[in-house]
PDB file of C-alpha atoms and ligand atoms in Angstrom:
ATOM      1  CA  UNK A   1     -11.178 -30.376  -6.104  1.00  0.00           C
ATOM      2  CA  UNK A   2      -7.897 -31.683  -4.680  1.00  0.00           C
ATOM      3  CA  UNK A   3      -6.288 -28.446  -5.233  1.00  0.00           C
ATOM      4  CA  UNK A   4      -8.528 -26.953  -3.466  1.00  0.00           C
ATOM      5  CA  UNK A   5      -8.654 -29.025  -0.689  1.00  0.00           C
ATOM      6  CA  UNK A   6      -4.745 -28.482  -0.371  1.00  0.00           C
ATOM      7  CA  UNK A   7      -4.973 -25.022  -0.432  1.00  0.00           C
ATOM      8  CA  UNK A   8      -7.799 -24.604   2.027  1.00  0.00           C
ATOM      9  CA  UNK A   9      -5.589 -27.043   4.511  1.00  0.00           C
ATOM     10  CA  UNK A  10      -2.491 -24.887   3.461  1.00  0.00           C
ATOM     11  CA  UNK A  11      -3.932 -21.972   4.284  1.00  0.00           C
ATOM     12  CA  UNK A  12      -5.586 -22.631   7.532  1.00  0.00           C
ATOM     13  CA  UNK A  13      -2.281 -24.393   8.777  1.00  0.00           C
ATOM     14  CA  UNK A  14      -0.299 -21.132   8.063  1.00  0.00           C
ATOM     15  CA  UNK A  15      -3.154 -19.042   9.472  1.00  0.00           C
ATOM     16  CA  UNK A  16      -2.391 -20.917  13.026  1.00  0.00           C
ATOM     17  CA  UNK A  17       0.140 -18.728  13.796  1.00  0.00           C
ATOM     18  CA  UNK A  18      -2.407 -15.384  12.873  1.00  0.00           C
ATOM     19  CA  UNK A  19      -3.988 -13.131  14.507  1.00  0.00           C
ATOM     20  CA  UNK A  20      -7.840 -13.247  14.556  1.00  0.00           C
ATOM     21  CA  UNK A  21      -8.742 -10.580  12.394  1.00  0.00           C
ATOM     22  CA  UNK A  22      -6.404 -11.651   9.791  1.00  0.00           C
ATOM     23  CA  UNK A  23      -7.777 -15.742  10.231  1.00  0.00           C
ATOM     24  CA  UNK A  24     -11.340 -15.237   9.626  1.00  0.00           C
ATOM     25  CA  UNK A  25     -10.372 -12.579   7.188  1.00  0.00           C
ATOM     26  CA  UNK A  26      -7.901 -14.312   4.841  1.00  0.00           C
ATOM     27  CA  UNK A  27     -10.058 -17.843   5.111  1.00  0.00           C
ATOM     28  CA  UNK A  28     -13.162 -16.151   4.063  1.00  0.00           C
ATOM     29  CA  UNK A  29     -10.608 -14.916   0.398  1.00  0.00           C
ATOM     30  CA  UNK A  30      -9.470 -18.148   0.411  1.00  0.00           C
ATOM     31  CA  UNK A  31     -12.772 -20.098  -0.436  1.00  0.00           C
ATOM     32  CA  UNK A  32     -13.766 -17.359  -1.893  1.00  0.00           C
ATOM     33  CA  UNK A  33     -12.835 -17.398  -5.714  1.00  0.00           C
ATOM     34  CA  UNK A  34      -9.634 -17.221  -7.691  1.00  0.00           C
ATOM     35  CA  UNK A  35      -8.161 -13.999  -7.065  1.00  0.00           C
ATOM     36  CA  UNK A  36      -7.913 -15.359  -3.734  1.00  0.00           C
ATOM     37  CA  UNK A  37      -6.314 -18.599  -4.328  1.00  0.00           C
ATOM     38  CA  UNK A  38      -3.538 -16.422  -5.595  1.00  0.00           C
ATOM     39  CA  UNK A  39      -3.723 -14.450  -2.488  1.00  0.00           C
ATOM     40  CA  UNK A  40      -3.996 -17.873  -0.050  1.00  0.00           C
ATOM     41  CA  UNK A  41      -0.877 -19.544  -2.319  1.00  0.00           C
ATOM     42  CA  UNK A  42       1.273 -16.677  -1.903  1.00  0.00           C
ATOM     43  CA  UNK A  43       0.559 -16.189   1.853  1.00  0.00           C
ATOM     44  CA  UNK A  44       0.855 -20.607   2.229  1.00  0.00           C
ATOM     45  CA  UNK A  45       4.204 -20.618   0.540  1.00  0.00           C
ATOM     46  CA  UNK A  46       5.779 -18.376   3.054  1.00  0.00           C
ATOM     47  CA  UNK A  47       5.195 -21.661   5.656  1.00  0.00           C
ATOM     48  CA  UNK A  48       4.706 -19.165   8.460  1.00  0.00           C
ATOM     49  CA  UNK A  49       7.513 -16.645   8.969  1.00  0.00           C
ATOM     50  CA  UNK A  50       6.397 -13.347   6.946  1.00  0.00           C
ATOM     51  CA  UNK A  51       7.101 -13.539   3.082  1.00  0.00           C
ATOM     52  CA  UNK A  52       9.427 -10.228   2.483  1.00  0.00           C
ATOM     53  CA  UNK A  53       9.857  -8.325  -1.045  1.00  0.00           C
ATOM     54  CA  UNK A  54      13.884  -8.962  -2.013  1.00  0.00           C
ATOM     55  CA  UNK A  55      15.570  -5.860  -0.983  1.00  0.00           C
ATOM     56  CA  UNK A  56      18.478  -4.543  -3.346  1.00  0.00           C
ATOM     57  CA  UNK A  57      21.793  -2.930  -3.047  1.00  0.00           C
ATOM     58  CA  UNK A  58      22.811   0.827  -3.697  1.00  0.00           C
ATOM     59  CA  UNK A  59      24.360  -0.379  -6.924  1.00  0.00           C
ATOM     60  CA  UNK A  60      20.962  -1.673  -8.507  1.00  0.00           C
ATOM     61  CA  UNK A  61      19.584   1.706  -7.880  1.00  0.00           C
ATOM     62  CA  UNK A  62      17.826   2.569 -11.345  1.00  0.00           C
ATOM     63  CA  UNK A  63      19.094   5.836 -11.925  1.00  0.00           C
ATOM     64  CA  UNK A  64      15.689   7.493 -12.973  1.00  0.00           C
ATOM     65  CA  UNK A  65      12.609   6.360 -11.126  1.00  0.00           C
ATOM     66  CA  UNK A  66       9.909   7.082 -13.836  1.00  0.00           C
ATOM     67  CA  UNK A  67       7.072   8.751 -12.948  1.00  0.00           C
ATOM     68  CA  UNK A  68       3.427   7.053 -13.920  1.00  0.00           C
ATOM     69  CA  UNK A  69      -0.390   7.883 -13.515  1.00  0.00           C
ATOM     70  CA  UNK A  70      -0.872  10.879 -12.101  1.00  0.00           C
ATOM     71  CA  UNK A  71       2.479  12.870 -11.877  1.00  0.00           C
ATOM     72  CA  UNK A  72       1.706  15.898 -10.234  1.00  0.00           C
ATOM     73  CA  UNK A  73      -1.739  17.398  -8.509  1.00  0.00           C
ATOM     74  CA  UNK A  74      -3.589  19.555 -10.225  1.00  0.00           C
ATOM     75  CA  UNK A  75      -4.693  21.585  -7.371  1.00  0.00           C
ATOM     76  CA  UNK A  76      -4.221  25.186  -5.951  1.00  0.00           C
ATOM     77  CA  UNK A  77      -4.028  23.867  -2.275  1.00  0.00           C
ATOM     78  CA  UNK A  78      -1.284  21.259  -3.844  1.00  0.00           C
ATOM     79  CA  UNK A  79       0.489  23.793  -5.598  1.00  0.00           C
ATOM     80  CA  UNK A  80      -0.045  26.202  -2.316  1.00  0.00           C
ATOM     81  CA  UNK A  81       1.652  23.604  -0.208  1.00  0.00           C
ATOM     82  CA  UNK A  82       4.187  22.679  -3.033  1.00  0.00           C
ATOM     83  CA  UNK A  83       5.647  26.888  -2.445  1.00  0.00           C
ATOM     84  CA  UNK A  84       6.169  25.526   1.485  1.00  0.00           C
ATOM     85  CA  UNK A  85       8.281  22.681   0.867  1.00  0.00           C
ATOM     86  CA  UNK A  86       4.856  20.367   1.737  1.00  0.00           C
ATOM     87  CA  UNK A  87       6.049  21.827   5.149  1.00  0.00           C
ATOM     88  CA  UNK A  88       2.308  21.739   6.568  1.00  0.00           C
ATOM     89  CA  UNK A  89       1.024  18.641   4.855  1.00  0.00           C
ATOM     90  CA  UNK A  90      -0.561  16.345   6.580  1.00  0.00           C
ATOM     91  CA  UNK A  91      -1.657  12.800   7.315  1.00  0.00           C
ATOM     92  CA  UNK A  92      -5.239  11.994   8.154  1.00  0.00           C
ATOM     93  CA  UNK A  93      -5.957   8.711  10.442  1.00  0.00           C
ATOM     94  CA  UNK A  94      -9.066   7.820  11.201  1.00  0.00           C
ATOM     95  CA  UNK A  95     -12.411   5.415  10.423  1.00  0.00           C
ATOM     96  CA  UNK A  96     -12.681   2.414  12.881  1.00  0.00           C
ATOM     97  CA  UNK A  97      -9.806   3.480  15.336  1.00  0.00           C
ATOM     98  CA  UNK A  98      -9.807   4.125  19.054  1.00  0.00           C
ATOM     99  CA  UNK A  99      -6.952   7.063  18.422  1.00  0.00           C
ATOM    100  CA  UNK A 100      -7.737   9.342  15.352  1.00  0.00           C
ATOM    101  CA  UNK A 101      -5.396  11.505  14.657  1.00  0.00           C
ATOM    102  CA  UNK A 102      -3.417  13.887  12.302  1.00  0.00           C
ATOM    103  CA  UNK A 103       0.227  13.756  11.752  1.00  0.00           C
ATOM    104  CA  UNK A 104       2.274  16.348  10.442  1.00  0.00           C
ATOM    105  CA  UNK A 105       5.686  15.714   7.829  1.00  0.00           C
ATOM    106  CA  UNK A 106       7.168  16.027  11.453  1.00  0.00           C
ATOM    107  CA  UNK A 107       5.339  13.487  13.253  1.00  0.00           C
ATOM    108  CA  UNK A 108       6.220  11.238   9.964  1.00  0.00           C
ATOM    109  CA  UNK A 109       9.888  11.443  10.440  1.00  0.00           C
ATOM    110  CA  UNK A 110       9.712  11.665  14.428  1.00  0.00           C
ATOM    111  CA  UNK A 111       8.932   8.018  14.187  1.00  0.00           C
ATOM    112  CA  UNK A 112      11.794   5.101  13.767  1.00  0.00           C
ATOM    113  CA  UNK A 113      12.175   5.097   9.715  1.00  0.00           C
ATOM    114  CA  UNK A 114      12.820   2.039   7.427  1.00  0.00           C
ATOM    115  CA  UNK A 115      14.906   2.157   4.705  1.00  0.00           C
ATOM    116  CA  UNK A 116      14.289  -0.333   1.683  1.00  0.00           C
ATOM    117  CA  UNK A 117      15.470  -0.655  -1.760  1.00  0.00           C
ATOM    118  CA  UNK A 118      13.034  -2.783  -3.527  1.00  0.00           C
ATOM    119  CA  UNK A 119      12.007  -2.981  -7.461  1.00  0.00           C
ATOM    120  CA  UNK A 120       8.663  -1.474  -8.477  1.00  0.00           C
ATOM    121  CA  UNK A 121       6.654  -3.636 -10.886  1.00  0.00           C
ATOM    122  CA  UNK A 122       4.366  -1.776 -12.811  1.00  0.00           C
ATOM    123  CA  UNK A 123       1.353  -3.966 -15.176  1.00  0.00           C
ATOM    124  CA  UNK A 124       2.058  -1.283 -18.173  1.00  0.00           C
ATOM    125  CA  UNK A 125       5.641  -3.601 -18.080  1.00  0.00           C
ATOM    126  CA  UNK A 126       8.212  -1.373 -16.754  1.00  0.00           C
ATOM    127  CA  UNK A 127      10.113  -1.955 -13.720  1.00  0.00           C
ATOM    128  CA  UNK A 128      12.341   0.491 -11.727  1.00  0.00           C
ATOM    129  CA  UNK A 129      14.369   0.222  -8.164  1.00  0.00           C
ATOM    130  CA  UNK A 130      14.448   2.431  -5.441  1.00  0.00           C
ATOM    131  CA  UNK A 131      15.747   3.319  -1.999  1.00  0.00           C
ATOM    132  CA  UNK A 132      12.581   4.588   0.383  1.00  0.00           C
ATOM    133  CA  UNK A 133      12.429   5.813   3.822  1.00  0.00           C
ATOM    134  CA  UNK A 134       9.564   6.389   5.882  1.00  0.00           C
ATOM    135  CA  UNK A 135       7.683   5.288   8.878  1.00  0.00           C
ATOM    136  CA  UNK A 136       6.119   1.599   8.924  1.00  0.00           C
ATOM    137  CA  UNK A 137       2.655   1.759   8.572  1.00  0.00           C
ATOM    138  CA  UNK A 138       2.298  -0.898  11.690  1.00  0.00           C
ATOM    139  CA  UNK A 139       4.150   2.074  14.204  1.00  0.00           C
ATOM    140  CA  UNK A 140       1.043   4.525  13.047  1.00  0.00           C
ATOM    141  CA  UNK A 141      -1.151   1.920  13.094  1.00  0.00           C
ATOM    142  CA  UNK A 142      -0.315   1.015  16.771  1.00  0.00           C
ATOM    143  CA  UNK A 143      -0.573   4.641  18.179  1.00  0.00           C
ATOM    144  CA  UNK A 144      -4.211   4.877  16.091  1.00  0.00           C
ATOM    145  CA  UNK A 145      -4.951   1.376  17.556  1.00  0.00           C
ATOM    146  CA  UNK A 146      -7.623  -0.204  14.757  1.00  0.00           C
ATOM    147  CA  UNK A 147     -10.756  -1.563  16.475  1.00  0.00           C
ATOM    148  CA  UNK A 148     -11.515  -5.576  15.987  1.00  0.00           C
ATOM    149  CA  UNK A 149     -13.666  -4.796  13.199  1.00  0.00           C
ATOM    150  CA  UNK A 150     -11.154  -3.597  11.136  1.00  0.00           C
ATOM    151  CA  UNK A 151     -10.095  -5.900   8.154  1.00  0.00           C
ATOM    152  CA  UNK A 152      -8.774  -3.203   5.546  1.00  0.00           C
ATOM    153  CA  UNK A 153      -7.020   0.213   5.258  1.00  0.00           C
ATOM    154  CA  UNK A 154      -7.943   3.145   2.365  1.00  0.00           C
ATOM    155  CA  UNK A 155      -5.303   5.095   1.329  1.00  0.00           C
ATOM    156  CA  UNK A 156      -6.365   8.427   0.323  1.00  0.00           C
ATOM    157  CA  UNK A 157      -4.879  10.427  -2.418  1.00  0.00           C
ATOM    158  CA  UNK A 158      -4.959  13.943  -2.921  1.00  0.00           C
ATOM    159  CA  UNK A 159      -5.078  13.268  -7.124  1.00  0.00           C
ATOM    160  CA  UNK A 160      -7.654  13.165  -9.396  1.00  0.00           C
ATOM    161  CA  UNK A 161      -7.500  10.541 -12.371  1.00  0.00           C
ATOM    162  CA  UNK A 162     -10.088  11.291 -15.222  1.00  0.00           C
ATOM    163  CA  UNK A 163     -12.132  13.419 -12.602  1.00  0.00           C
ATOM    164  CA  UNK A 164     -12.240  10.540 -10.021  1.00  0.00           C
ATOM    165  CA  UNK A 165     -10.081  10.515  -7.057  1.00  0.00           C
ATOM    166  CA  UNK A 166      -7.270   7.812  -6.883  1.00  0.00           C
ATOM    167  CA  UNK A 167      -7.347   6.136  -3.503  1.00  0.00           C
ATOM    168  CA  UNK A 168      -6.255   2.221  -2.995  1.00  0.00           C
ATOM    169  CA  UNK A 169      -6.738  -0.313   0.408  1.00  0.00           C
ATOM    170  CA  UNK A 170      -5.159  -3.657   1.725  1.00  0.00           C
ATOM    171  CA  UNK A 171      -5.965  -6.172   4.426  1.00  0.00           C
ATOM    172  CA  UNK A 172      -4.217  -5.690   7.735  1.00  0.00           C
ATOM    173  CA  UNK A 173      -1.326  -8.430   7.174  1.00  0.00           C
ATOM    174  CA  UNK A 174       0.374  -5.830   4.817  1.00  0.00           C
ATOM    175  CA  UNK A 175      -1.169  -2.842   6.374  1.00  0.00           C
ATOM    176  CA  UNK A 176       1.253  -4.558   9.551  1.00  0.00           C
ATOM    177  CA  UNK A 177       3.776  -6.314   7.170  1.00  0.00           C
ATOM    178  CA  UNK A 178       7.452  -4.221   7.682  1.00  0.00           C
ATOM    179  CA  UNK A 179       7.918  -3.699   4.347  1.00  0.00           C
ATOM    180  CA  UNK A 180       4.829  -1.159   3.870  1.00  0.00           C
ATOM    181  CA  UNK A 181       5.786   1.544   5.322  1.00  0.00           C
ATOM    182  CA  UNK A 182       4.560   6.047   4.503  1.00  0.00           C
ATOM    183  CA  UNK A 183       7.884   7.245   2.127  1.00  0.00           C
ATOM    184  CA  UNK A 184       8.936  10.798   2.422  1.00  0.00           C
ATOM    185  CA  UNK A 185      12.567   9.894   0.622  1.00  0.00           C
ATOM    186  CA  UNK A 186      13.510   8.350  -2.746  1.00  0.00           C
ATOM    187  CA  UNK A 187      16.895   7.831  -3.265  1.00  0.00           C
ATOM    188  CA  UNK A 188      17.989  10.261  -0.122  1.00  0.00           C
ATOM    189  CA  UNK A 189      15.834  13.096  -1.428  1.00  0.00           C
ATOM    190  CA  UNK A 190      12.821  14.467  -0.255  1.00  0.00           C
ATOM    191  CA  UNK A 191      10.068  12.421  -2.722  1.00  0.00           C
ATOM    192  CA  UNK A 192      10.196  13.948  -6.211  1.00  0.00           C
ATOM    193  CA  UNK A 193       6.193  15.081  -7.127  1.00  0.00           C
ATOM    194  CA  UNK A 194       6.293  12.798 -10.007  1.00  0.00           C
ATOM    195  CA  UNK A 195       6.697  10.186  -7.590  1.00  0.00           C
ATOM    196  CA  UNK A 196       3.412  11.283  -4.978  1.00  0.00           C
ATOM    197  CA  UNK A 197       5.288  14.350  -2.567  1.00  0.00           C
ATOM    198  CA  UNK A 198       5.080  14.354  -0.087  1.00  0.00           C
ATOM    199  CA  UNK A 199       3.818  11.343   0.963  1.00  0.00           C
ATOM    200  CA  UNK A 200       3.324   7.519  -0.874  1.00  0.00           C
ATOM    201  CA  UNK A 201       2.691   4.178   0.209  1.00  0.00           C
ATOM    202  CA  UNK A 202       4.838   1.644  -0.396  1.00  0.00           C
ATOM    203  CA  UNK A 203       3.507  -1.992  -0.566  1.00  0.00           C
ATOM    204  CA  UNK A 204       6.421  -4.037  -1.592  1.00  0.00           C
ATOM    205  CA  UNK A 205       4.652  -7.556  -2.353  1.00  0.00           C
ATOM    206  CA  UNK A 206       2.065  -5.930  -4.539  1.00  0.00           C
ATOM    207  CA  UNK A 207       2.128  -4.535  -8.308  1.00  0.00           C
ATOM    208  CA  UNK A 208       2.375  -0.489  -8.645  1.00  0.00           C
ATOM    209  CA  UNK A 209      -0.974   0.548  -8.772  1.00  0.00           C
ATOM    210  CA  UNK A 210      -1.363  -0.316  -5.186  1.00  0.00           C
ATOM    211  CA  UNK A 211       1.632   2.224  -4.157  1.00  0.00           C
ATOM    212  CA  UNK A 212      -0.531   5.667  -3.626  1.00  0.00           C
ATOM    213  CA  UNK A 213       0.835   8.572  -4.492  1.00  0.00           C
ATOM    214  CA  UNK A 214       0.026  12.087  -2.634  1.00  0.00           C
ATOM    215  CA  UNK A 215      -1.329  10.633   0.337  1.00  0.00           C
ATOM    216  CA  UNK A 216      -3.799  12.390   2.305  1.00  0.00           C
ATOM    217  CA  UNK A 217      -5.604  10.295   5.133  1.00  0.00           C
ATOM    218  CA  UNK A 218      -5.747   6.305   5.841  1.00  0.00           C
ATOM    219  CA  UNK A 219      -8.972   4.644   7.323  1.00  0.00           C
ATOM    220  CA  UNK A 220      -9.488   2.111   9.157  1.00  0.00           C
ATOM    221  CA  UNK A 221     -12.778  -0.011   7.713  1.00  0.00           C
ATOM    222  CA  UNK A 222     -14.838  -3.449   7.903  1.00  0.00           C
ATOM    223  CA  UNK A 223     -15.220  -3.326   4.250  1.00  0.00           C
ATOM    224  CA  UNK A 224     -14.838  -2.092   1.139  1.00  0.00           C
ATOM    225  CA  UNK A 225     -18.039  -1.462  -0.224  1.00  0.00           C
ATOM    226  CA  UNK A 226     -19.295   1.894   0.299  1.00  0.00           C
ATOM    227  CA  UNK A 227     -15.625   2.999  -0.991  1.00  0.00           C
ATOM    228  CA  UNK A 228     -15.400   4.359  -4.558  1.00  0.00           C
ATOM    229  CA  UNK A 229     -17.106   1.496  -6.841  1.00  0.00           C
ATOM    230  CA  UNK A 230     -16.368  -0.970  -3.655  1.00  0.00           C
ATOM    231  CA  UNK A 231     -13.726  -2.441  -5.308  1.00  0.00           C
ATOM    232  CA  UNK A 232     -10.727  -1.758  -2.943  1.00  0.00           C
ATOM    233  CA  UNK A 233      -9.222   1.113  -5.436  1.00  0.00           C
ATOM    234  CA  UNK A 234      -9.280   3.487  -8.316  1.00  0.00           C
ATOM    235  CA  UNK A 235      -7.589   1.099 -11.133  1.00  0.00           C
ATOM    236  CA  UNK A 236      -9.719  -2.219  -9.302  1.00  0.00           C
ATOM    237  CA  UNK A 237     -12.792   0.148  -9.733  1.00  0.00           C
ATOM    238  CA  UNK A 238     -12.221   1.117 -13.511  1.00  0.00           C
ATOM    239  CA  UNK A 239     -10.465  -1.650 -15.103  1.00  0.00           C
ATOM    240  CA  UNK A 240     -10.539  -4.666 -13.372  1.00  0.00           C
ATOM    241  CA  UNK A 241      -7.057  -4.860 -11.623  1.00  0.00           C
ATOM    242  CA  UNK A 242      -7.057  -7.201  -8.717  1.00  0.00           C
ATOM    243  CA  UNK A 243      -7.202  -5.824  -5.529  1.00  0.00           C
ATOM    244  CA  UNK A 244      -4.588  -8.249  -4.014  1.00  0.00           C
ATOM    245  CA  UNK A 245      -1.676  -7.649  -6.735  1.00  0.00           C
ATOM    246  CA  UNK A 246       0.569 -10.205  -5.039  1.00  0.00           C
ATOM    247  CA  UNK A 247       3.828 -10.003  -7.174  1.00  0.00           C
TER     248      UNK A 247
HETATM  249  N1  MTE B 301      -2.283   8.941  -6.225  1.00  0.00           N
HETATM  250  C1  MTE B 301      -1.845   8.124  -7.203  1.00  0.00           C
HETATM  251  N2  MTE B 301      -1.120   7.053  -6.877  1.00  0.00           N
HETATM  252  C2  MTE B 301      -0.664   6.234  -7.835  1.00  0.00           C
HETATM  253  C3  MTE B 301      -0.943   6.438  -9.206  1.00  0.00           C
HETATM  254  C4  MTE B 301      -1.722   7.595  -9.531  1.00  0.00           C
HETATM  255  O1  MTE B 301      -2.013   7.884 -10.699  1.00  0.00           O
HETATM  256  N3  MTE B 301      -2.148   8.416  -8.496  1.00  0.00           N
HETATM  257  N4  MTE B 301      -0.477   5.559 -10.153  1.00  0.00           N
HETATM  258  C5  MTE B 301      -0.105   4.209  -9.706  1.00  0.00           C
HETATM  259  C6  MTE B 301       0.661   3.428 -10.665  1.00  0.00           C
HETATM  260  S1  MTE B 301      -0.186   2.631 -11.911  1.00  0.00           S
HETATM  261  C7  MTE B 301       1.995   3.200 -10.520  1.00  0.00           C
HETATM  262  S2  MTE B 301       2.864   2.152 -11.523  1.00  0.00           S
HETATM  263  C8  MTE B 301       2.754   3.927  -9.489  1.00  0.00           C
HETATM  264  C9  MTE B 301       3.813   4.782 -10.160  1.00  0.00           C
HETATM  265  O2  MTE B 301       4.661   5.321  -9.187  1.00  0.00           O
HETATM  266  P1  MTE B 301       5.731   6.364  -9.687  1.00  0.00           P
HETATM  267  O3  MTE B 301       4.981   7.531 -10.288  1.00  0.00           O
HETATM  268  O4  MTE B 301       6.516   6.717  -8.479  1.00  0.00           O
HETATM  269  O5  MTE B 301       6.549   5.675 -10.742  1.00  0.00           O
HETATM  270  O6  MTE B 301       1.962   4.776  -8.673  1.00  0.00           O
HETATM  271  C10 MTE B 301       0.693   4.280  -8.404  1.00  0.00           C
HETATM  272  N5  MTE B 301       0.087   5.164  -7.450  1.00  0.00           N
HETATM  273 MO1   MO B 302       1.296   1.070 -12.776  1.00  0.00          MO
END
């Protein structure tokens, strides 16, 4: 009881500084159930300034980046746009947004890019580190402009994983954290298939499985339950991964 006490009063001190979606959002998790103590403790330890994934040096670079899951789609409109150098893929934004729009591979790198070299974790117990560049996910979030009753974002895959489609979500503080931003580049290449070409998320303070691959469209919803199973992605649907993989 006096753990939880602390960690309610933790988390509603840090949420001060939070905007209101996020508050009511995050202090429902957080007297919610375990997987959201986790969640509350990891966002209460960073004592108000934004809790960042360690970045990494050129040097640490792993010098293969493994591929897992799916490692290539088995479509014909995949393969189609795989022959045009994913020249005329594109990026679906919609669901609960006052802009909805579709950006092209130029729009992506039209916008200021990040660069980050963080360390994948995967659960199967591999790890690998990587330099990505892409767009943050808060600059296309901005232009899309999510309505107030948006908590979460789908990410939408263009895979299929045992006949299912893969697809994953997050709350809005890492949908607007800096670190997740839409890679186009690993290691100063175009993205390899293996790793999701032409398009993957990248979530740094969250295990693998929440990184999509092949990204075809992100929504904007007030919840997760009429999405897939309902919950929050393909792996939290089928095996019972956590949806907030805090590493
Ligand atoms: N679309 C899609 N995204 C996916 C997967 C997948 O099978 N399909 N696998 C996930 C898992 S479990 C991991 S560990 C990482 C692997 O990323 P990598 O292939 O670049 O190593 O992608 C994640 N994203
Ligand atoms: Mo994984």
């Amino acid at each position: 009881m006096k753990r939880r006490n602390f960690l309610v009063a933790a988390g509603s001190a840090f949420l001060a500084g939070c905007s209101k979606i996020g508050d009511t959002a995050l202090f429902e998790k957080l007297v919610d159930g375990a997987e959201n103590w986790h969640r509350g403790l990891h966002r209460a330890l960073g004592g108000g300034r934004i809790p960042m994934a360690p970045e990494f040096s050129r040097n640490d670079v792993s010098p293969f980046f493994r591929g897992n899951g799916s490692q290539t789609v088995d479509t014909d409109e995949y393969r189609a746009a795989e022959a045009e150098g994913f020249a005329n893929w594109q990026l679906a934004v919609g669901g609960l947004v006052a802009n909805p729009m579709t950006l092209s591979m130029e729009d992506i790198r039209a916008l200021p890019q990040r660069t980050q070299i963080t360390r994948h974790d995967c659960v199967e117990g591999w790890s690998a580190i990587g330099e990505w560049i892409g767009p943050q996910l808060s600059a296309i979030l901005e232009a899309a402009q999510p309505s107030e009753d948006a908590r979460f974002i789908v990410f939408y895959c263009a895979d299929t994983l045992g006949g299912s489609e893969y697809y994953e979500s997050c709350d809005m503080d890492d949908a607007y954290h800096p670190q997740t931003i839409i890679a186009h580049q690993l290691n100063g290449e175009a993205l390899p298939i293996r790793n999701g070409a032409p398009l993957r998320l990248r979530l740094e303070r969250q295990l693998g499985y929440k990184h999509a691959k092949y990204l075809t469209g992100i929504e904007a919803v007030a919840s997760l339950d009429d999405i897939g199973a309902g919950y929050g992605g393909y792996w939290e649907d089928r095996a019972g991964y956590q949806w907030y993989a805090g590493i």
